[in-house]
Amino acid sequence: LLMATGSRSAKFDEVGATVIGLVRTVDVRQRTDIKTGDLMTWPDGNPRNQLVIALATEAHEDEDDDGVRALYVPIPSQMQKALADAIRKAGLSGISAGMKLGVKFSKTEPAKTRGFNPQKIYTVKVEAAAQSVAVDDFDAPDDDAQPF
């Protein structure tokens, strides 16, 4: 805590944006309102949580960039469902340090509620820490079987 600094966030500004890296840490934190900074709760008063996954990536935007990206996964969300499905598909029981994780903003779908923004749809791939992973494994053409 003494030396901790904030990591840069993984950004998914446009379809095709991808972040790939090795999981360093996984934390559960209460979500905050982006406008006010207030902690978010459900109507019953329980906290609205999210996973915050620190990924060691190869991204370096400047000399002070260590490549670590914070991936925010709201619970519940489509990204959380995609992550859980990828973990099950890989035959794993959860996410932990050392795993390789790739998340891609694959497409948008029309909002189910009028006046809302389209929903971002993410594709996720995970691989256990002990496996040897080639960068080419994450660069396959887009389809459901090989998301990257």
Coordinates of C-alpha atoms in Angstrom, one line a residue:
L1 CA 0.0 0.0 0.0
L2 CA 2.8 2.4 0.8
M3 CA 4.3 2.3 -2.7
A4 CA 1.1 1.6 -4.7
T5 CA 0.2 3.8 -7.6
G6 CA -2.8 3.6 -9.8
S7 CA -2.5 1.6 -13.0
R8 CA -3.7 2.8 -16.3
S9 CA -7.1 1.5 -17.3
A10 CA -7.7 -1.0 -20.2
K11 CA -9.6 1.0 -22.8
F12 CA -12.2 -0.4 -25.1
D13 CA -13.1 2.8 -27.1
E14 CA -13.9 1.1 -30.4
V15 CA -14.8 -2.3 -31.8
G16 CA -11.7 -4.5 -32.1
A17 CA -9.9 -2.9 -29.1
T18 CA -8.1 -5.7 -27.3
V19 CA -6.0 -6.1 -24.1
I20 CA -3.9 -9.2 -23.5
G21 CA -1.6 -9.8 -20.6
L22 CA -0.7 -11.9 -17.6
V23 CA -2.8 -11.6 -14.5
R24 CA -0.9 -9.9 -11.7
T25 CA -3.7 -9.4 -9.2
V26 CA -7.5 -9.8 -8.8
D27 CA -9.4 -7.7 -6.4
V28 CA -13.1 -7.2 -5.6
R29 CA -14.0 -3.6 -5.1
Q30 CA -17.2 -1.7 -4.7
R31 CA -18.1 0.3 -7.8
T32 CA -18.2 4.0 -7.8
D33 CA -20.5 6.4 -9.7
I34 CA -18.4 7.8 -12.5
K35 CA -19.9 11.3 -12.2
T36 CA -19.9 11.7 -8.4
G37 CA -17.4 9.2 -7.1
D38 CA -20.0 7.9 -4.6
L39 CA -20.0 4.2 -3.8
M40 CA -22.7 2.4 -5.6
T41 CA -25.3 0.1 -3.9
W42 CA -28.2 -2.0 -5.0
P43 CA -31.7 -0.8 -3.9
D44 CA -31.5 -3.1 -0.9
G45 CA -28.3 -1.4 0.3
N46 CA -25.8 -4.1 -0.7
P47 CA -22.7 -3.0 -2.4
R48 CA -22.4 -3.1 -6.3
N49 CA -19.1 -4.9 -6.8
Q50 CA -16.6 -5.3 -9.6
L51 CA -13.5 -7.3 -10.3
V52 CA -10.4 -5.2 -10.8
I53 CA -7.8 -7.3 -12.6
A54 CA -4.3 -6.0 -13.0
L55 CA -2.8 -7.2 -16.3
A56 CA 0.9 -7.0 -17.2
T57 CA 0.7 -6.1 -20.9
E58 CA 3.2 -5.2 -23.6
A59 CA 1.6 -1.7 -24.0
H60 CA 3.9 1.2 -23.3
E61 CA 2.5 4.6 -24.2
D62 CA 5.5 6.6 -22.7
E63 CA 8.6 6.1 -20.6
D64 CA 6.6 6.1 -17.4
D65 CA 4.3 3.4 -18.6
D66 CA 5.0 0.0 -16.9
G67 CA 2.5 -1.7 -19.1
V68 CA 0.1 -2.7 -16.3
R69 CA -3.5 -2.2 -17.2
A70 CA -6.5 -2.3 -14.8
L71 CA -9.4 -4.2 -16.2
Y72 CA -12.7 -3.3 -14.5
V73 CA -15.3 -6.1 -14.7
P74 CA -18.7 -5.0 -13.3
I75 CA -20.7 -7.7 -11.5
P76 CA -23.1 -8.5 -13.1
S77 CA -22.2 -7.6 -16.7
Q78 CA -21.7 -9.1 -20.1
M79 CA -18.0 -8.9 -19.6
Q80 CA -18.3 -10.9 -16.4
K81 CA -20.4 -13.6 -18.1
A82 CA -17.9 -13.8 -21.0
L83 CA -15.0 -14.1 -18.5
A84 CA -16.8 -16.9 -16.5
D85 CA -17.6 -18.7 -19.7
A86 CA -14.0 -18.5 -20.9
I87 CA -12.8 -19.8 -17.5
R88 CA -15.2 -22.8 -17.7
K89 CA -14.2 -23.5 -21.3
A90 CA -10.5 -23.6 -20.3
G91 CA -11.4 -26.2 -17.7
L92 CA -10.4 -23.8 -14.8
S93 CA -12.1 -23.0 -11.6
G94 CA -11.3 -19.3 -11.3
I95 CA -8.9 -16.6 -12.2
S96 CA -5.5 -16.2 -10.6
A97 CA -2.1 -14.6 -10.9
G98 CA 0.0 -15.9 -13.8
M99 CA -2.9 -16.7 -16.1
K100 CA -3.0 -15.3 -19.6
L101 CA -6.1 -13.2 -20.2
G102 CA -7.3 -11.6 -23.4
V103 CA -10.4 -9.4 -23.7
K104 CA -11.7 -8.0 -27.0
F105 CA -14.5 -5.5 -27.6
S106 CA -16.1 -7.6 -30.3
K107 CA -19.2 -5.8 -31.3
T108 CA -22.2 -3.8 -30.1
E109 CA -25.8 -4.8 -29.8
P110 CA -28.8 -2.4 -29.7
A111 CA -29.9 -1.3 -26.3
K112 CA -32.8 -3.2 -24.8
T113 CA -34.1 0.0 -23.2
R114 CA -35.0 3.0 -25.4
G115 CA -32.7 5.9 -24.9
F116 CA -29.7 3.9 -23.7
N117 CA -26.4 3.4 -25.5
P118 CA -25.8 0.1 -27.4
Q119 CA -24.3 -2.7 -25.3
K120 CA -20.7 -3.5 -25.7
I121 CA -20.1 -7.2 -26.3
Y122 CA -16.8 -8.7 -25.2
T123 CA -15.0 -11.9 -26.2
V124 CA -12.6 -13.4 -23.5
K125 CA -9.9 -16.0 -23.6
V126 CA -8.0 -17.4 -20.7
E127 CA -5.2 -19.8 -20.4
A128 CA -3.7 -21.4 -17.3
A129 CA -0.4 -20.1 -16.1
A130 CA 1.5 -23.4 -16.7
Q131 CA 0.7 -23.5 -20.4
S132 CA 3.0 -22.1 -23.1
V133 CA 1.1 -19.5 -25.0
A134 CA 2.2 -18.0 -28.3
V135 CA 1.2 -14.5 -29.3
D136 CA -0.3 -16.0 -32.5
D137 CA -2.8 -17.8 -30.4
F138 CA -4.5 -14.5 -29.6
D139 CA -4.3 -13.2 -33.2
A140 CA -6.6 -15.7 -34.9
P141 CA -9.5 -14.4 -37.1
D142 CA -12.7 -13.3 -35.4
D143 CA -15.1 -16.1 -34.8
D144 CA -16.7 -17.8 -31.7
A145 CA -14.1 -20.6 -31.6
Q146 CA -11.0 -18.4 -31.6
P147 CA -11.9 -14.9 -30.4
F148 CA -8.6 -13.3 -31.0

